[in-house]
Short mmCIF file of N, CA, C and O in Angstrom, two decimals:
data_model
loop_
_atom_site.label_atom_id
_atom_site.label_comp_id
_atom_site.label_asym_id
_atom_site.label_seq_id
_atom_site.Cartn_x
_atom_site.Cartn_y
_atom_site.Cartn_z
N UNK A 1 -1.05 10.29 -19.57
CA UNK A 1 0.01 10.75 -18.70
C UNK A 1 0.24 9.71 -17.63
O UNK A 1 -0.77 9.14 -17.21
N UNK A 2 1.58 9.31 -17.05
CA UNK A 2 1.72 8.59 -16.29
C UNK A 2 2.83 9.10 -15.73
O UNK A 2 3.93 9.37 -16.20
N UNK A 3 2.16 9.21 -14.21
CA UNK A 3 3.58 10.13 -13.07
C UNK A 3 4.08 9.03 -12.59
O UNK A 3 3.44 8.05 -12.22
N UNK A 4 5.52 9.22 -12.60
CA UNK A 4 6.53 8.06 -11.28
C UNK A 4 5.58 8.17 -10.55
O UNK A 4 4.72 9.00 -10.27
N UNK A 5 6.16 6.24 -10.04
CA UNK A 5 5.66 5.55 -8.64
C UNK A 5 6.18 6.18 -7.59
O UNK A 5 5.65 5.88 -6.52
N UNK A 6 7.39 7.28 -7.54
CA UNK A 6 7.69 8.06 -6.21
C UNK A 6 7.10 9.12 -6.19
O UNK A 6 6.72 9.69 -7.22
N UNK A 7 6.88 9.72 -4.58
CA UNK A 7 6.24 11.12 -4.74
C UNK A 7 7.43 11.47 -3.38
O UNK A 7 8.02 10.68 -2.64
N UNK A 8 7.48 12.90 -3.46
CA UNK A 8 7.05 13.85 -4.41
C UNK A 8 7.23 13.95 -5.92
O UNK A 8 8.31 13.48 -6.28
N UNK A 9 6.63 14.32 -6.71
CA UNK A 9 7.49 14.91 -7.73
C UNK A 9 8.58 15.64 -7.98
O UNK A 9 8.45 16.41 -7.03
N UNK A 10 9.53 15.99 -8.51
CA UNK A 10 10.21 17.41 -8.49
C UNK A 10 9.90 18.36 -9.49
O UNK A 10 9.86 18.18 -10.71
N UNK A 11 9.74 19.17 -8.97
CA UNK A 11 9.44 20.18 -10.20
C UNK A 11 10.54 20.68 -11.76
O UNK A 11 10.45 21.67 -12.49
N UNK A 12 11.55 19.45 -11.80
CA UNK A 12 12.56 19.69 -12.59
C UNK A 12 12.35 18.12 -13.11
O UNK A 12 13.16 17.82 -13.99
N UNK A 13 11.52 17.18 -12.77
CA UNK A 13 11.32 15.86 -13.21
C UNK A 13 11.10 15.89 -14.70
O UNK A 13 10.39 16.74 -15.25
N UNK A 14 11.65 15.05 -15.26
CA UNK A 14 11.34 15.32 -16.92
C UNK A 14 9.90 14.76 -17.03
O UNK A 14 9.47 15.19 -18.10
N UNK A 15 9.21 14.22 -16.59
CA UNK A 15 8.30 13.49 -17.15
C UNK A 15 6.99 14.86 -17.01
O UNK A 15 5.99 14.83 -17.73
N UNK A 16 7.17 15.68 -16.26
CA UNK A 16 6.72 17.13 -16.22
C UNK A 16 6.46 17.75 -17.40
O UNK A 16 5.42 18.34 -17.69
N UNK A 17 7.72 17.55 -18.29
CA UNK A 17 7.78 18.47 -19.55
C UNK A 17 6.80 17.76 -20.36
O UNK A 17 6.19 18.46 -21.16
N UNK A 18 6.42 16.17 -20.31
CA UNK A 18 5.08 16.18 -21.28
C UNK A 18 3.64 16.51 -20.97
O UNK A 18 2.85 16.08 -21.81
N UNK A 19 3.16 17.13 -20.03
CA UNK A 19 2.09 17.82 -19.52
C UNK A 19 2.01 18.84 -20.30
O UNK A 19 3.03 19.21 -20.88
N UNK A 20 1.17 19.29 -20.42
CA UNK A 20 1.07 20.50 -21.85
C UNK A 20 0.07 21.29 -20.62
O UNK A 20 0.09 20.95 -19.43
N UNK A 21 -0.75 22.37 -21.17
CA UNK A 21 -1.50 22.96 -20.96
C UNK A 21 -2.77 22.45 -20.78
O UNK A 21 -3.24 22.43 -19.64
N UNK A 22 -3.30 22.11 -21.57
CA UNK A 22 -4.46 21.22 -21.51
C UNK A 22 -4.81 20.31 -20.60
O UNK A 22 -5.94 20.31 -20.10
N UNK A 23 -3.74 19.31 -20.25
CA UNK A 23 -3.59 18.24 -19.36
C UNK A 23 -3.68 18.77 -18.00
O UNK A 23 -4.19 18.13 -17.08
N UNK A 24 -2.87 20.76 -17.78
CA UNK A 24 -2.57 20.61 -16.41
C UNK A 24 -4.43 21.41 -16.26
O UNK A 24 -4.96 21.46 -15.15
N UNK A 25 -4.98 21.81 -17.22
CA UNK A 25 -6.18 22.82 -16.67
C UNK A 25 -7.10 21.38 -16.36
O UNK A 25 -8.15 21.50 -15.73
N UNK A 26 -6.75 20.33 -16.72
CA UNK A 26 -7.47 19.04 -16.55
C UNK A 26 -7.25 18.84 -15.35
O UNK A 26 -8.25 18.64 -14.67
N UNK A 27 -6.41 18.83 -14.91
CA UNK A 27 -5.49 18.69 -13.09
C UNK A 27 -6.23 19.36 -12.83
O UNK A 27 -7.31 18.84 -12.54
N UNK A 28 -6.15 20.90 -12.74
CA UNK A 28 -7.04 21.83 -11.82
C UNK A 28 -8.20 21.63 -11.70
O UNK A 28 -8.62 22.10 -10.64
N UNK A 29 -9.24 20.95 -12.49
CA UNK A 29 -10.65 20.98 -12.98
C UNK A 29 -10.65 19.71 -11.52
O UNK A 29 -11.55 19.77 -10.68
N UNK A 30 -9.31 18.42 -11.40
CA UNK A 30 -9.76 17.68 -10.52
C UNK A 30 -9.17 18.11 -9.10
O UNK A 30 -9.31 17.43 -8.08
N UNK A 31 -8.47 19.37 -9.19
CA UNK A 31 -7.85 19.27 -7.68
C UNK A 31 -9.17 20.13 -7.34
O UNK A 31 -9.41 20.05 -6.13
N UNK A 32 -10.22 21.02 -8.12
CA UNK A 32 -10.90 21.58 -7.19
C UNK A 32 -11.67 20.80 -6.73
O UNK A 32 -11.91 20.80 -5.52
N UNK A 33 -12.42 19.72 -7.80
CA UNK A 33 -13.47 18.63 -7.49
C UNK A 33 -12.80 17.86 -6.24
O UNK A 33 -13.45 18.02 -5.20
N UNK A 34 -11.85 17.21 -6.13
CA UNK A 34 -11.47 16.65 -4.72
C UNK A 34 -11.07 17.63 -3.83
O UNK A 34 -11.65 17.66 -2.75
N UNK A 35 -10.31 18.33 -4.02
CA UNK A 35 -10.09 19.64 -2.75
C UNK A 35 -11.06 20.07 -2.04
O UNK A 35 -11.01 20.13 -0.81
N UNK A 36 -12.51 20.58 -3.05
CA UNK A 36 -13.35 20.63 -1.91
C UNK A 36 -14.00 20.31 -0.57
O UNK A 36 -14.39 20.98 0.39
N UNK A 37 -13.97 18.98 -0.89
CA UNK A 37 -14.17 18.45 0.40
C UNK A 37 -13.65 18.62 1.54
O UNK A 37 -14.36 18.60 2.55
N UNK A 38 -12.05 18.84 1.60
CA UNK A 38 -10.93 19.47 2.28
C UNK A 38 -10.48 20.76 2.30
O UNK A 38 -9.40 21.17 2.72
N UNK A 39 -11.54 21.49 1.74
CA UNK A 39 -11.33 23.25 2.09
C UNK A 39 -10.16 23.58 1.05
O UNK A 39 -9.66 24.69 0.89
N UNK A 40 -9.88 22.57 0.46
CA UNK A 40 -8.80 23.08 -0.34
C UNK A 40 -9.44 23.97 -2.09
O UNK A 40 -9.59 23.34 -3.14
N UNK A 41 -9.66 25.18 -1.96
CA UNK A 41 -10.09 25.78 -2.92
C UNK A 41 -9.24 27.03 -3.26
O UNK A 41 -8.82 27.87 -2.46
N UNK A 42 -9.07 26.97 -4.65
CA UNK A 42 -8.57 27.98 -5.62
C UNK A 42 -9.37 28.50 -6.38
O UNK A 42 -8.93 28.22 -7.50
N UNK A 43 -10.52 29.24 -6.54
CA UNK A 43 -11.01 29.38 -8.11
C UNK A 43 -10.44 30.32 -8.65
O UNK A 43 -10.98 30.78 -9.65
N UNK A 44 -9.39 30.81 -8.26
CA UNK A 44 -8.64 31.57 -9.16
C UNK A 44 -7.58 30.72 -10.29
O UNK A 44 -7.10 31.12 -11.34
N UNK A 45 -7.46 29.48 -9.64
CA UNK A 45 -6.08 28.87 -10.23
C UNK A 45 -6.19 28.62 -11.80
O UNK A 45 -7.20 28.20 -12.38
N UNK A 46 -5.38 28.84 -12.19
CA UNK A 46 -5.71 28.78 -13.61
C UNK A 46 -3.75 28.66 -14.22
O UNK A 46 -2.88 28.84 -13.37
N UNK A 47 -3.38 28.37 -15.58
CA UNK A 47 -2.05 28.11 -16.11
C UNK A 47 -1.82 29.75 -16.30
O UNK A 47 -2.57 30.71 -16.47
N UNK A 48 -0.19 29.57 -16.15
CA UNK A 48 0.15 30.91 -16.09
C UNK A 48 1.50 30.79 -17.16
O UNK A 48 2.60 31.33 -17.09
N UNK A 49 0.93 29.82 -18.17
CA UNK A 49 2.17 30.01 -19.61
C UNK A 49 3.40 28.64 -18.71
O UNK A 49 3.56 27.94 -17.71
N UNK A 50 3.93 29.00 -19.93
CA UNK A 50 5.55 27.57 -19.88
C UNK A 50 6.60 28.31 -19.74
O UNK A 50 6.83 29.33 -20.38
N UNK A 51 7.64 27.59 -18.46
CA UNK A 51 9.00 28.23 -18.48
C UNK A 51 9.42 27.59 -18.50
O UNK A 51 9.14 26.97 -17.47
N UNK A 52 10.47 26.81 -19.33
CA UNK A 52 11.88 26.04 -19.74
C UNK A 52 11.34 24.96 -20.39
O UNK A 52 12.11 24.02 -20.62
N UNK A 53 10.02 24.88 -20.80
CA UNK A 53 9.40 23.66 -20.90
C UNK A 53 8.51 22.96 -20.34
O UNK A 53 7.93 21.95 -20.75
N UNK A 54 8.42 23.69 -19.12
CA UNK A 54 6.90 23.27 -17.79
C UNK A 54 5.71 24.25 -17.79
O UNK A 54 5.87 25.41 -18.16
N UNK A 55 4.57 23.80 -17.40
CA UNK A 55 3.49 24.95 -17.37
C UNK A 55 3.78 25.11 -15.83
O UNK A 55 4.20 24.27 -15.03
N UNK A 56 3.47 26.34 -15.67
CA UNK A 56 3.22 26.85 -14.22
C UNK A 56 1.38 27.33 -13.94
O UNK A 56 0.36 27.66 -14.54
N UNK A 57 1.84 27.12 -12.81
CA UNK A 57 0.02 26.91 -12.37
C UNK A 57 0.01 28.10 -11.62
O UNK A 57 0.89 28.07 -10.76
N UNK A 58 -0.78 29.34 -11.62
CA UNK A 58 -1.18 30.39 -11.37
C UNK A 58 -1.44 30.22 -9.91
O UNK A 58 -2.67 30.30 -9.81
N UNK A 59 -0.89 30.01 -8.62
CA UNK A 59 -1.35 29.77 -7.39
C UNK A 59 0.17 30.03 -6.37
O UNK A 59 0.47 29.39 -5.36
N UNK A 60 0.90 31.12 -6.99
CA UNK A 60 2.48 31.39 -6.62
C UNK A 60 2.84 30.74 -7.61
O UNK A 60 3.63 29.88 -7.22
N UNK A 61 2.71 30.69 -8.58
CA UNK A 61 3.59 30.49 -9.81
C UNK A 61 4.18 28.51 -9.70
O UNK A 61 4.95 27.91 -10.45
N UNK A 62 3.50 28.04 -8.61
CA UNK A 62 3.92 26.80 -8.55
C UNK A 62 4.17 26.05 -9.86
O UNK A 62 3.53 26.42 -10.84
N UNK A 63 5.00 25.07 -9.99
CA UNK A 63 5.50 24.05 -11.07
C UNK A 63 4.15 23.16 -10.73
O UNK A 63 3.46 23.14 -9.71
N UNK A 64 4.05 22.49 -11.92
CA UNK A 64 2.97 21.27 -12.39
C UNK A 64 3.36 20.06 -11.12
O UNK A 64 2.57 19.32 -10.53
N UNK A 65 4.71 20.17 -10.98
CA UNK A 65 4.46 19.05 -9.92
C UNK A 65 4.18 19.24 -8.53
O UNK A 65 4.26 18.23 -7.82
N UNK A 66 3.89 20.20 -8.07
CA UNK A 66 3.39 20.87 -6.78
C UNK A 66 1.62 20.35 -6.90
O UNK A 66 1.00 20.06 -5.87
N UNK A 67 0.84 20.29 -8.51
CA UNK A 67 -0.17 20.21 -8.08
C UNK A 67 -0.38 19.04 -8.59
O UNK A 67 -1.56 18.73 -8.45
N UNK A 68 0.53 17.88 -9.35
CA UNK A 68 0.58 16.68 -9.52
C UNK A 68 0.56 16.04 -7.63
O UNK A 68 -0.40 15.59 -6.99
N UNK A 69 1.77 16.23 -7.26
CA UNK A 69 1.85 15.90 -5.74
C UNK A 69 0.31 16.05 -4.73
O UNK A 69 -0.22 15.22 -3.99
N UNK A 70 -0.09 17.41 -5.08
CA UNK A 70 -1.36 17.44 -3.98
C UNK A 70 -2.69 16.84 -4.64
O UNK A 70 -3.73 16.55 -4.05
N UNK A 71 -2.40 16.71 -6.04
CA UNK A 71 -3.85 15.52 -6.19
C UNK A 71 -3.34 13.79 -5.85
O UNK A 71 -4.04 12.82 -5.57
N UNK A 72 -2.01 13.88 -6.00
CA UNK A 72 -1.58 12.48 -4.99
C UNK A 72 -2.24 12.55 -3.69
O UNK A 72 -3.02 11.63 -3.46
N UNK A 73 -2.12 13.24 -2.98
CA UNK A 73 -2.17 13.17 -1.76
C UNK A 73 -3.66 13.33 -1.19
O UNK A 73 -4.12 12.86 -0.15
N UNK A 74 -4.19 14.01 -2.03
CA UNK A 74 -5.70 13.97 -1.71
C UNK A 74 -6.56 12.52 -2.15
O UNK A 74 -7.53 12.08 -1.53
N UNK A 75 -6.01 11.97 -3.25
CA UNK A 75 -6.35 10.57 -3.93
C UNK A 75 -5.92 9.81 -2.77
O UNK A 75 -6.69 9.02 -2.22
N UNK A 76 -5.05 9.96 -2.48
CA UNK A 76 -4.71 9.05 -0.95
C UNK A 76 -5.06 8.82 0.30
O UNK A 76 -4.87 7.89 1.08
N UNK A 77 -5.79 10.14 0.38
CA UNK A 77 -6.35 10.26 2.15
C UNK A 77 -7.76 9.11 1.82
O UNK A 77 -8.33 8.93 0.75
N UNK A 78 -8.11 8.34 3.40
CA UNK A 78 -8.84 7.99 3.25
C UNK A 78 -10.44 8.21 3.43
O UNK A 78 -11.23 7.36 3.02
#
């Protein structure tokens, strides 16, 4: 997988639609491993199925690029 060099993402970005399921429970597995450190914890978060072609991530129904964006941003802090 390879996200545009811009962030944010949008949650209507095509490059979204090749993230499958698999890929995004792979995301979650790393936003908790880095989030922790930053209080940022879900263990509820989990995929909540595909609408139009995107997985949605169980945390308000957010789009894949809501949690593409915050493992940017945590990869970024120093």
């Amino acid at each position: 997988m390879s996200a545009p060099d811009r962030l944010p993402i949008g949650p209507h970005d095509p490059c979204i639609r090749s993230i499958g399921e698999p890929e995004v429970e792979a995301l979650l597995a790393e936003l908790h491993e880095l989030g922790r450190e930053f209080g940022i914890v879900w263990p509820s978060a989990t995929t909540e199925g595909v609408v139009d072609g995107r997985v949605l991530v169980r945390f308000g129904n957010a789009p894949t690029a809501t949690l593409l964006n915050l493992l940017a941003l945590l990869k970024g802090r120093p």
